[in-house]
Coordinates of C-alpha atoms and ligand atoms in Angstrom, one line a residue:
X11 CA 16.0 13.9 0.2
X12 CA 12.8 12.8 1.7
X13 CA 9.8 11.3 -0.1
X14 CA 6.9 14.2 -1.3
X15 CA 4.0 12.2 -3.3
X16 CA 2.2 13.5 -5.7
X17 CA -1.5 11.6 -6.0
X18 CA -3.2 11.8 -9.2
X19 CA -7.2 10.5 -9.1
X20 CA -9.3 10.6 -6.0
X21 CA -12.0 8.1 -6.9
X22 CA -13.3 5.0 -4.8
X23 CA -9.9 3.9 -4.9
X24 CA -7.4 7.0 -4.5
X25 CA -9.5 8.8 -2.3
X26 CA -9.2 6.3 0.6
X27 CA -5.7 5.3 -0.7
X28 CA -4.2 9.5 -1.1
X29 CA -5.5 9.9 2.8
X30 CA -3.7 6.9 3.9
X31 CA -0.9 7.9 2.6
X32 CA -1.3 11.8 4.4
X33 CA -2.0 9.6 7.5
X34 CA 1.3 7.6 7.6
X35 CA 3.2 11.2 7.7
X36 CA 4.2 11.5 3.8
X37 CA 3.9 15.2 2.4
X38 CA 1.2 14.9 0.2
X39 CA -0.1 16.9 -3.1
X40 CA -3.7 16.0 -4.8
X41 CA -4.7 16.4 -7.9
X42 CA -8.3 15.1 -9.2
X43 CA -9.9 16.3 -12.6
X44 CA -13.1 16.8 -10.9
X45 CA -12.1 19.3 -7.9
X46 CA -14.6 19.1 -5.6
X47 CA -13.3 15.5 -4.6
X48 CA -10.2 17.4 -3.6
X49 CA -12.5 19.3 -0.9
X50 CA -11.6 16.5 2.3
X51 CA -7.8 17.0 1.3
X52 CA -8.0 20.7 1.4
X53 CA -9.7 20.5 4.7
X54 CA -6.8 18.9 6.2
X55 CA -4.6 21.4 4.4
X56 CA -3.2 19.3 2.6
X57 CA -2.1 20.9 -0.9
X58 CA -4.4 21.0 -4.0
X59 CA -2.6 21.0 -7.4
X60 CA -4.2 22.6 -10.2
X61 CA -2.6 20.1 -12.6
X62 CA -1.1 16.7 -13.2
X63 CA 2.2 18.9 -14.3
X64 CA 1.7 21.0 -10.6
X65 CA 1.9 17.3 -9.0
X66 CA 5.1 16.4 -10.7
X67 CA 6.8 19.5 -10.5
X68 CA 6.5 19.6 -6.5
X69 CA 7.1 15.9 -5.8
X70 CA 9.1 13.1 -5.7
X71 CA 6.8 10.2 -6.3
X72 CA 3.8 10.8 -8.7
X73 CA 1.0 7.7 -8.0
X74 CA -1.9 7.6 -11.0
X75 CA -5.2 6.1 -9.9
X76 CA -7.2 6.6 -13.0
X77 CA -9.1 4.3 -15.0
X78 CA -7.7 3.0 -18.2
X79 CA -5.0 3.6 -20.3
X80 CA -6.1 6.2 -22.2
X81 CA -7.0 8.6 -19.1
X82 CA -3.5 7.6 -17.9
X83 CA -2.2 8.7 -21.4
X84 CA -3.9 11.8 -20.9
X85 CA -2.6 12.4 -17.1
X86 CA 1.2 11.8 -17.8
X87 CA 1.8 13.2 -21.9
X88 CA -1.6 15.3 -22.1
X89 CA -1.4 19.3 -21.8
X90 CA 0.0 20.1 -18.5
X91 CA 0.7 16.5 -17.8
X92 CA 3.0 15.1 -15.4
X93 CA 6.2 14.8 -18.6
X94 CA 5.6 19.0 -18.3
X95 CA 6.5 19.1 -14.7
X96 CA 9.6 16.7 -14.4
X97 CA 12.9 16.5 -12.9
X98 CA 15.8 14.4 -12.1
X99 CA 14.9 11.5 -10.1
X100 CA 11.0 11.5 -10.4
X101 CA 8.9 8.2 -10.0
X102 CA 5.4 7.5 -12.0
X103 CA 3.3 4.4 -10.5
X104 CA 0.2 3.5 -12.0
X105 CA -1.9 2.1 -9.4
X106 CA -4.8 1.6 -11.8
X107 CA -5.4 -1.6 -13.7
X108 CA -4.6 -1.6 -16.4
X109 CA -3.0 -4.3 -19.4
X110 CA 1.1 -5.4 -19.1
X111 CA 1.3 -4.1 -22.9
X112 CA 0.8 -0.5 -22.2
X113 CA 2.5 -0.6 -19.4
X114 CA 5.6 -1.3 -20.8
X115 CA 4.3 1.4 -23.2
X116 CA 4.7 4.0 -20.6
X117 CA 7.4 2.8 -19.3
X118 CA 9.3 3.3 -22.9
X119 CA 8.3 6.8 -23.4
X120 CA 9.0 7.7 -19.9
X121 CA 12.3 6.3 -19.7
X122 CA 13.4 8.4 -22.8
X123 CA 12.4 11.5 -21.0
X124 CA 14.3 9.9 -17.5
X125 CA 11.5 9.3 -15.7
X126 CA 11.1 6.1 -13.5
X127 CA 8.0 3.9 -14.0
X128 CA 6.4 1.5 -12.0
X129 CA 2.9 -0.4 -12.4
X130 CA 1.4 -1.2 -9.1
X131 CA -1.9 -2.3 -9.3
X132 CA -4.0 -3.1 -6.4
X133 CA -6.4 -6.0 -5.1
X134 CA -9.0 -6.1 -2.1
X135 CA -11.8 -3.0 -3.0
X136 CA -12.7 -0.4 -1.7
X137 CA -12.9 -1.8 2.0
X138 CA -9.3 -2.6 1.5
X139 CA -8.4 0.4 0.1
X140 CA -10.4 2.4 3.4
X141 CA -8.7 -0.4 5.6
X142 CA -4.9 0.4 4.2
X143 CA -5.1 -3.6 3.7
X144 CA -4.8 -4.0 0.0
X145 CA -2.4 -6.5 -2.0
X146 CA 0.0 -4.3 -4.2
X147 CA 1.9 -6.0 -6.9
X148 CA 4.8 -4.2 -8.3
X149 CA 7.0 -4.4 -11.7
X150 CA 9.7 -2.3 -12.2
X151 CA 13.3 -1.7 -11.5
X152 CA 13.9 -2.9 -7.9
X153 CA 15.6 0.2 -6.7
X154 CA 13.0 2.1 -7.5
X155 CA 10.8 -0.4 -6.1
X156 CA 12.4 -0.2 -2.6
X157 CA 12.4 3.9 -3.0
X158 CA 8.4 3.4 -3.0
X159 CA 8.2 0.8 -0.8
X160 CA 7.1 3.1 2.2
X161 CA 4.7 4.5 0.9
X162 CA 2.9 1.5 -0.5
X163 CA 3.1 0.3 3.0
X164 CA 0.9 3.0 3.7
X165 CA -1.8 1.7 1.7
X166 CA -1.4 -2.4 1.7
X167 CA -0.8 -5.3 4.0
X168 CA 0.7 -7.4 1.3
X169 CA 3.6 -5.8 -1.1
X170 CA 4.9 -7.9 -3.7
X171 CA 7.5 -7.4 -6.3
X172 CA 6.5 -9.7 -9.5
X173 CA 9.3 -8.7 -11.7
X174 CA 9.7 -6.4 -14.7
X175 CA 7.5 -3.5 -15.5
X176 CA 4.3 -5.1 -16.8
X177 CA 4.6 -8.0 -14.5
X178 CA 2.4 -6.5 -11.8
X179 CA -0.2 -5.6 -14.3
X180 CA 0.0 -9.5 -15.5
X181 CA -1.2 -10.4 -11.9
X182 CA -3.6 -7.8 -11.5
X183 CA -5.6 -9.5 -14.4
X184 CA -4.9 -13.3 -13.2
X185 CA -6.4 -12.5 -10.1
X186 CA -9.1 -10.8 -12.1
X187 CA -10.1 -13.9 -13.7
X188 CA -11.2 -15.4 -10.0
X189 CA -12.5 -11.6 -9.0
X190 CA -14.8 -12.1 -12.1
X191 CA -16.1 -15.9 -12.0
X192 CA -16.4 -15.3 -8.3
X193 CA -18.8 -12.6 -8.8
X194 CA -20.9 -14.7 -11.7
X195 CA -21.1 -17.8 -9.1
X196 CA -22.4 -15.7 -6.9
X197 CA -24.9 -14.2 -9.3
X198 CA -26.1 -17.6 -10.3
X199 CA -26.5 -19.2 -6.8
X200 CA -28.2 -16.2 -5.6
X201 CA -30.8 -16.5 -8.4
X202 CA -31.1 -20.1 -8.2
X203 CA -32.1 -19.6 -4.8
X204 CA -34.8 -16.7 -4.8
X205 CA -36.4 -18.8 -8.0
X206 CA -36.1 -22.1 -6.0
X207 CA -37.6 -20.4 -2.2
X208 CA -34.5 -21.4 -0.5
X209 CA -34.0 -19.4 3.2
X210 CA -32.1 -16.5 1.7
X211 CA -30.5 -16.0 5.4
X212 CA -29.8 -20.0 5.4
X213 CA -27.8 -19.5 2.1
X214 CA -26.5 -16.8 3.4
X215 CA -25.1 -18.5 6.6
X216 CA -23.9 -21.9 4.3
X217 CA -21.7 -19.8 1.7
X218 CA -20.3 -17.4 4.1
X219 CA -18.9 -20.6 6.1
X220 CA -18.3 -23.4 3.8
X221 CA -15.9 -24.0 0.8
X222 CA -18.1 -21.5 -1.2
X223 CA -16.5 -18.7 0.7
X224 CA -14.4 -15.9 -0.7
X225 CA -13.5 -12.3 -0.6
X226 CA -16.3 -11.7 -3.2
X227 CA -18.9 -13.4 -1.0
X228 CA -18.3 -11.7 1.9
X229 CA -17.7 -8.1 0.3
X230 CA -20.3 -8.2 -2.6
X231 CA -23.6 -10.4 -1.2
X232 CA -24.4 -8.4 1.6
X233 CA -24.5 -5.7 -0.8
X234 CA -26.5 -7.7 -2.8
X235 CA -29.0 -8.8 -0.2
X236 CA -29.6 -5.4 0.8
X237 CA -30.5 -4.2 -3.0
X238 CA -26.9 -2.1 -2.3
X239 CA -25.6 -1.6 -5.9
X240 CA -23.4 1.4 -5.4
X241 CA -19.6 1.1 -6.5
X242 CA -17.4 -0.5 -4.9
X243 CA -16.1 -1.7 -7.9
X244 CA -17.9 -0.2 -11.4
X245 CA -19.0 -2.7 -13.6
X246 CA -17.3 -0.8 -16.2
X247 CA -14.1 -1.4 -14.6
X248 CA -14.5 -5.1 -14.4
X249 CA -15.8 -4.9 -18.2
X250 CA -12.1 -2.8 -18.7
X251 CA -10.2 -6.4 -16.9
X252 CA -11.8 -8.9 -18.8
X253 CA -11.1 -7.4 -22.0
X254 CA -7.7 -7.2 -21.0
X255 CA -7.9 -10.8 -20.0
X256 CA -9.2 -12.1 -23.2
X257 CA -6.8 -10.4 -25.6
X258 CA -4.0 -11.7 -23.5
X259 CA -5.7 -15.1 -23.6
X260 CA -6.1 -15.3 -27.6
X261 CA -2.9 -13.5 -28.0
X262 CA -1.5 -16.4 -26.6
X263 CA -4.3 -19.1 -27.7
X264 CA -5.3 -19.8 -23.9
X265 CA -9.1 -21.1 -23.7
X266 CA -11.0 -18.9 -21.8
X267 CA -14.3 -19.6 -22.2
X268 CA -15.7 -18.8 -18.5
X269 CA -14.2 -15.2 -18.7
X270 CA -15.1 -14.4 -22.4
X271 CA -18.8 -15.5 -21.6
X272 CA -18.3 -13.5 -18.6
X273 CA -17.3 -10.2 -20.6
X274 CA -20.2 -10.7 -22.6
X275 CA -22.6 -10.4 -19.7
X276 CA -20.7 -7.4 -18.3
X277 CA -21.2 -6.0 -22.5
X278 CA -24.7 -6.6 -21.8
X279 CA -24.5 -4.7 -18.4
X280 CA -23.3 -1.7 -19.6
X281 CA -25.4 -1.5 -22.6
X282 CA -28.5 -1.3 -20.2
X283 CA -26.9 1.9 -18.4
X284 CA -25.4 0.0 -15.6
X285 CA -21.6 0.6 -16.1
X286 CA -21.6 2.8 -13.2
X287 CA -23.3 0.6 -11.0
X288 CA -21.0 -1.8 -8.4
X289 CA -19.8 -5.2 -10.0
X290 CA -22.9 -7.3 -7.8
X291 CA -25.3 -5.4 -10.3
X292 CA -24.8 -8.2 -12.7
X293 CA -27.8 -10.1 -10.8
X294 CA -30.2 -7.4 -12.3
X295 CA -29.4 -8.8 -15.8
X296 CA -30.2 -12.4 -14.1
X297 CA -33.3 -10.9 -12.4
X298 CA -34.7 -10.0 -15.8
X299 CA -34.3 -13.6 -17.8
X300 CA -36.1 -15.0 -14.7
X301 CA -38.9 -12.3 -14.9
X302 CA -39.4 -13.6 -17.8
X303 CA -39.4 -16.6 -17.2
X304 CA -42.0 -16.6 -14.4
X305 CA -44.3 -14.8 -17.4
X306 CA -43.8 -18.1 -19.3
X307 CA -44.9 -20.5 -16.2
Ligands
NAP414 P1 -13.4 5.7 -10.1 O1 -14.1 5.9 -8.8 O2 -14.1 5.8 -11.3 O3 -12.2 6.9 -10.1 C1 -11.5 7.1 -11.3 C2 -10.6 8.3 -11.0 O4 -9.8 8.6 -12.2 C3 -11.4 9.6 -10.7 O5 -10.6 10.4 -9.8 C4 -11.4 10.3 -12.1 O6 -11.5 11.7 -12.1 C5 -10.0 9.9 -12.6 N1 -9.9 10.0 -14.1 C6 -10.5 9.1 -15.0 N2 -10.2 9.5 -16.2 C7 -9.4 10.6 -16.1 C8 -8.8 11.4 -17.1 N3 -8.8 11.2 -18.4 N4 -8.0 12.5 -16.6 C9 -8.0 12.8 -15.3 N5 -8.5 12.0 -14.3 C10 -9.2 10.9 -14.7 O7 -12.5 4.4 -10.1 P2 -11.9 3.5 -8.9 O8 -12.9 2.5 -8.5 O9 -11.2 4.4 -7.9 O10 -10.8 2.7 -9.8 C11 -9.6 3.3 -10.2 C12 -8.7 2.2 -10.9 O11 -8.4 1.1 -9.9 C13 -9.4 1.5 -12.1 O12 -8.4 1.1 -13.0 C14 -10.0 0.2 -11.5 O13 -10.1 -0.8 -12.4 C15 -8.9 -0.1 -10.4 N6 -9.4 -0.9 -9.2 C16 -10.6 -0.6 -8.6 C17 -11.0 -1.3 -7.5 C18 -12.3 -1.1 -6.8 O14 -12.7 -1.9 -6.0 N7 -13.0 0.1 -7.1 C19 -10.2 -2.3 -7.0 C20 -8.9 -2.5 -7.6 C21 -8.5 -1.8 -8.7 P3 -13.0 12.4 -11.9 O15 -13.3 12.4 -10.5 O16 -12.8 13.7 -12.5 O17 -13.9 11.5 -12.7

């Protein structure tokens, strides 16, 4: 029988991610709480679910790109939720990050019910995601692994099996850790240099080709430069990592202070209403010590 996904959660990330999938060829079905961001789907004709259960019922392979574990809760055992509308030989991947605990959570209760799980979680934003060039990092069953295969292909450059469920989860939130202090040593230089007068373009040119390089860099301080703080990547959602990070780290009495500090900051962020805002917002926290600062000189 031949693949049919079901896509759960057009955001930043599923949007881009569901219509790569429609491009490759798969049959497709969307669902997405909010409907109008079903609209570009139904355009194309592809098929609008009315429900997570609708998704399941009609396909083979159900993909969840929510946010956290609770929305994913909600999705798969929730009223009309993807349990309500399955069948022999069904797959659920959650492609949202999320922490390895609960998702060898769900992968427990689904398995009672005899339904597949994989976590999947994804790396290189929402350029990546547009590009069909993210890094996809599986755990689960390796049949099932290689059923899905395909169709991650349609979405990522680099797929990677890490091991058991939970496992890709676990390297979703290592790389996090880099995502994160990447982001905060770009914060730090930038407002070292406005407050010193460096040649923004000079610093510009110097980080973008030297050792200080990274996918952070080149993604997130043009955006910066350019006072661009749309998501991307929500601050919220990097708050959501790093708390994952740090009660894996004191579960298992790893020092973290960078990252903790880190979360912190990102606390701070979205107590001042700026959750919603991309990850590169963190300067305007930054740009308010130094305001005040400059009041003091
Ligand atoms: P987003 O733009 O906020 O989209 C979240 C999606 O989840 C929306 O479609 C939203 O529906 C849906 N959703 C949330 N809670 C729900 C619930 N309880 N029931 C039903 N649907 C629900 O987020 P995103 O940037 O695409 O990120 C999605 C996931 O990928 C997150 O776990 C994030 O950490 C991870 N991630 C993001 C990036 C990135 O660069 N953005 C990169 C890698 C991984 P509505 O439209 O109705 O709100």
């Amino acid at each position: 029988m031949s693949i049919r996904v079901g896509f759960i959660g057009l955001g930043t990330m599923g949007a881009p991610m569901a219509m790569n999938i429609h491009r490759a060829g798969f049959p497709l079905i969307v669902y997405n709480r909010t409907r109008s961001k079903t609209e570009p789907f139904a355009r194309l004709n592809v098929p609008v679910a009315s429900s997570p259960r609708e998704v399941a019922e009609r396909s083979s392979v159900v993909i969840c790109m929510v946010t956290d574990a609770p929305d994913l809760e909600q999705v798969l055992f929730g009223k009309n939720g993807v349990v309500e509308g399955r069948h022999e030989g069904l797959i659920v991947v959650d492609m949202s990050t999320n922490s390895p605990d609960y998702s060898m959570e769900f992968h427990r209760r689904l398995m009672e019910l005899g339904i597949e799980f994989l976590d999947a979680p994804v790396t290189g934003g929402d350029k990546g995601a547009r590009e069909g060039t993210l890094t996809i990092m599986v755990g689960g069953n390796r049949e099932a692994f290689e059923k899905v295969k395909p169709i991650f292909e349609a979405m990522g450059k680099v797929i990677i099996h890490a091991g058991d469920v939970g496992s890709g989860q676990l390297l979703k939130l290592i790389n996090q850790v880099v995502v994160g202090l990447n982001t905060l040593a770009m914060v730090e230089a930038l407002t070292l240099a406005k407050r010193a007068g460096a040649d923004i373009s000079k610093v510009q040119q110097v980080l973008m080709s030297g050792m200080g390089n990274s996918e952070v860099i080149r993604q997130l301080m043009p955006r910066v430069l350019s006072g661009d703080f749309k998501p991307g990547f929500k601050a919220s959602h990097l708050r959501k990592d790093l708390k994952y990070v740090v009660d894996l780290a004191t579960r298992l009495n790893v020092p973290m202070p960078g990252v903790s500090m880190l979360l912190q900051l990102y606390n701070a962020l979205v107590a001042l209403g700026l959750g919603e805002e991309g990850t590169q917002a963190l300067i305007k926290l930054y740009d308010n010590l130094t305001k005040s600062q400059r009041n003091v000189d």
